Every structure is written in structure tokens, then in C-alpha cells.
Amino acid sequence: MSNELQNYIPLLMVFGLASFVATMILNTSRLLGPKIRTREKLMPYECGNDPVGSARERFSVKFYLVCLLFILFDIEAIVLIPWAVVYKALADELGNKLFVYGEMMQMMLFVATLFIGYIYVWKKGVFDWSK
């Protein structure tokens, strides 16, 4: 096995362990859980309230806006964390810390744009659920 493939062995072990634990938890709850079926237990559960009306209600656009904002900031974290991890190694490999710092400034410009957008939607009242 090549050295590059050996780097993925811990990752595969974590995925295997997570899959094993999830499977064991689900199977244990299925085997040991009560199996008495009543009318109340078979009803759909909605945050402790009895379901009333149709399930096909229209949601406010604010739900979707908050979802999009969450995805946007999640993508930001996905981009920035690996960049921060490899910054020093990349600067040492290229031998030009100024170039790598300039690239990081482009990332900071991206973060600043996201922050300005965050302030904009905050001022527009997207996070105000009482409206």
C-alpha cells in the first residue's frame, strides 16, 4: 500500500466506527424498545402539539432565507478551515509568504462581503420572526 493511501486509514476507521455505533444504537432501540402500538403512538408527532389541518401549509420565505444564509456561512467555514490549516505548509513549500498572504487577503475579502451581506439581511429584518 502506498504512503498516500495510508494517510486515509484513520479517516476510514472513523467512518467505520461511526457507522458501527449508529447501527448498534438503532438496533438496540429496536430490540429493547416497547412495541405496544396505540392510537396516540401512531399519530404524527409535531413538537408536542396535536396535528391540526393540512400538512401542505405554505411557509414564510424567511425560513428559506435563513436556510440559504446558513448554507452560505457553512460554505465559508468549509473553505476557511482547510486554508488556515495548510497556510504555513503552503508558504514554506512555495517559499513566498507574501504571495500566500495575498491569496489569504482574497479570502478575507470574501469573508468581508459575507459579513456585509449578513448585516444587510439583519437590517432588513430577516431574523425577526415576530413579523
CSV table of C-alpha atoms in Angstrom, one decimal:
chain,number,residue,atom,x,y,z
A,1,MET,CA,0.0,0.0,0.0
A,2,SER,CA,1.4,3.4,-1.0
A,3,ASN,CA,2.2,6.1,1.6
A,4,GLU,CA,-0.5,8.3,0.2
A,5,LEU,CA,-3.2,5.7,0.8
A,6,GLN,CA,-2.0,5.0,4.3
A,7,ASN,CA,-3.0,8.6,5.2
A,8,TYR,CA,-6.6,7.7,4.7
A,9,ILE,CA,-6.7,4.7,7.0
A,10,PRO,CA,-7.5,6.8,10.2
A,11,LEU,CA,-10.3,8.5,8.2
A,12,LEU,CA,-11.8,5.2,7.1
A,13,MET,CA,-11.5,3.9,10.7
A,14,VAL,CA,-13.5,6.9,12.0
A,15,PHE,CA,-16.2,6.4,9.3
A,16,GLY,CA,-16.3,2.7,10.2
A,17,LEU,CA,-16.6,3.3,13.9
A,18,ALA,CA,-19.3,6.0,13.4
A,19,SER,CA,-21.3,3.5,11.2
A,20,PHE,CA,-20.9,0.8,13.7
A,21,VAL,CA,-22.1,2.9,16.6
A,22,ALA,CA,-25.1,4.3,14.7
A,23,THR,CA,-26.1,0.8,13.6
A,24,MET,CA,-25.8,-0.5,17.2
A,25,ILE,CA,-27.8,2.3,18.6
A,26,LEU,CA,-30.6,1.8,16.1
A,27,ASN,CA,-30.7,-2.0,16.5
A,28,THR,CA,-30.6,-1.7,20.3
A,29,SER,CA,-33.5,0.7,20.4
A,30,ARG,CA,-35.5,-1.5,18.0
A,31,LEU,CA,-34.8,-4.7,20.1
A,32,LEU,CA,-35.3,-3.3,23.6
A,33,GLY,CA,-37.9,-0.6,22.9
A,34,PRO,CA,-41.6,-1.1,23.8
A,35,LYS,CA,-43.7,-2.5,21.0
A,36,ILE,CA,-47.2,-1.6,22.2
A,37,ARG,CA,-49.0,0.2,19.4
A,38,THR,CA,-51.7,2.6,20.5
A,39,ARG,CA,-53.6,5.3,18.5
A,40,GLU,CA,-51.7,8.0,20.2
A,41,LYS,CA,-48.3,6.5,19.4
A,42,LEU,CA,-49.2,6.0,15.8
A,43,MET,CA,-50.2,9.7,15.3
A,44,PRO,CA,-47.7,12.0,13.6
A,45,TYR,CA,-45.7,14.0,16.2
A,46,GLU,CA,-45.3,17.7,15.7
A,47,CYS,CA,-43.4,19.4,18.5
A,48,GLY,CA,-45.8,18.2,21.2
A,49,ASN,CA,-48.9,19.6,19.5
A,50,ASP,CA,-51.7,17.6,18.0
A,51,PRO,CA,-51.6,17.9,14.3
A,52,VAL,CA,-54.4,20.2,13.1
A,53,GLY,CA,-55.2,21.0,9.5
A,54,SER,CA,-53.4,20.1,6.3
A,55,ALA,CA,-49.7,19.2,6.2
A,56,ARG,CA,-49.5,21.2,3.0
A,57,GLU,CA,-49.2,24.7,4.5
A,58,ARG,CA,-47.2,27.4,2.9
A,59,PHE,CA,-44.2,28.5,4.8
A,60,SER,CA,-42.9,32.0,5.1
A,61,VAL,CA,-40.0,33.0,2.8
A,62,LYS,CA,-38.0,33.8,5.9
A,63,PHE,CA,-37.5,30.1,6.6
A,64,TYR,CA,-35.8,29.7,3.2
A,65,LEU,CA,-33.7,32.8,3.6
A,66,VAL,CA,-32.3,31.7,6.9
A,67,CYS,CA,-31.6,28.3,5.3
A,68,LEU,CA,-29.7,29.9,2.5
A,69,LEU,CA,-27.7,32.1,4.9
A,70,PHE,CA,-26.8,29.0,7.0
A,71,ILE,CA,-25.6,27.2,3.9
A,72,LEU,CA,-23.6,30.3,2.8
A,73,PHE,CA,-21.8,30.6,6.2
A,74,ASP,CA,-21.3,26.8,6.3
A,75,ILE,CA,-19.5,27.0,2.9
A,76,GLU,CA,-17.4,29.8,4.3
A,77,ALA,CA,-16.2,27.6,7.1
A,78,ILE,CA,-15.6,24.7,4.8
A,79,VAL,CA,-13.3,27.0,2.7
A,80,LEU,CA,-11.5,28.8,5.5
A,81,ILE,CA,-10.7,26.0,7.9
A,82,PRO,CA,-8.6,23.9,5.4
A,83,TRP,CA,-6.9,27.1,4.2
A,84,ALA,CA,-5.9,28.0,7.8
A,85,VAL,CA,-4.6,24.5,8.3
A,86,VAL,CA,-2.3,24.5,5.2
A,87,TYR,CA,-1.2,28.2,5.3
A,88,LYS,CA,2.2,27.6,6.9
A,89,ALA,CA,3.0,24.5,4.9
A,90,LEU,CA,2.0,26.2,1.7
A,91,ALA,CA,4.1,29.3,2.5
A,92,ASP,CA,7.1,27.1,3.3
A,93,GLU,CA,6.6,25.0,0.1
A,94,LEU,CA,6.3,28.0,-2.2
A,95,GLY,CA,8.9,30.0,-0.4
A,96,ASN,CA,6.9,33.2,-0.8
A,97,LYS,CA,4.9,34.1,2.2
A,98,LEU,CA,3.8,37.4,0.6
A,99,PHE,CA,2.1,35.5,-2.2
A,100,VAL,CA,0.2,33.2,0.1
A,101,TYR,CA,-0.7,36.2,2.3
A,102,GLY,CA,-2.1,37.9,-0.8
A,103,GLU,CA,-4.2,34.9,-1.5
A,104,MET,CA,-5.4,34.9,2.1
A,105,MET,CA,-6.4,38.5,1.7
A,106,GLN,CA,-8.7,37.5,-1.2
A,107,MET,CA,-10.3,35.0,1.2
A,108,MET,CA,-10.7,37.9,3.7
A,109,LEU,CA,-12.4,39.9,1.0
A,110,PHE,CA,-14.8,37.1,0.5
A,111,VAL,CA,-15.5,37.0,4.3
A,112,ALA,CA,-16.0,40.7,4.4
A,113,THR,CA,-18.5,40.5,1.6
A,114,LEU,CA,-20.4,37.8,3.5
A,115,PHE,CA,-20.3,40.0,6.6
A,116,ILE,CA,-21.7,43.0,4.8
A,117,GLY,CA,-24.5,40.7,3.4
A,118,TYR,CA,-25.2,39.4,6.9
A,119,ILE,CA,-25.6,43.0,8.2
A,120,TYR,CA,-27.8,43.8,5.3
A,121,VAL,CA,-30.2,40.9,5.9
A,122,TRP,CA,-30.2,41.7,9.6
A,123,LYS,CA,-31.2,45.3,8.9
A,124,LYS,CA,-33.9,44.0,6.5
A,125,GLY,CA,-35.4,42.0,9.4
A,126,VAL,CA,-34.9,38.5,8.1
A,127,PHE,CA,-34.1,37.2,11.6
A,128,ASP,CA,-37.1,38.9,13.2
A,129,TRP,CA,-39.6,36.0,13.5
A,130,SER,CA,-42.3,38.1,15.1
A,131,LYS,CA,-43.4,39.9,11.9
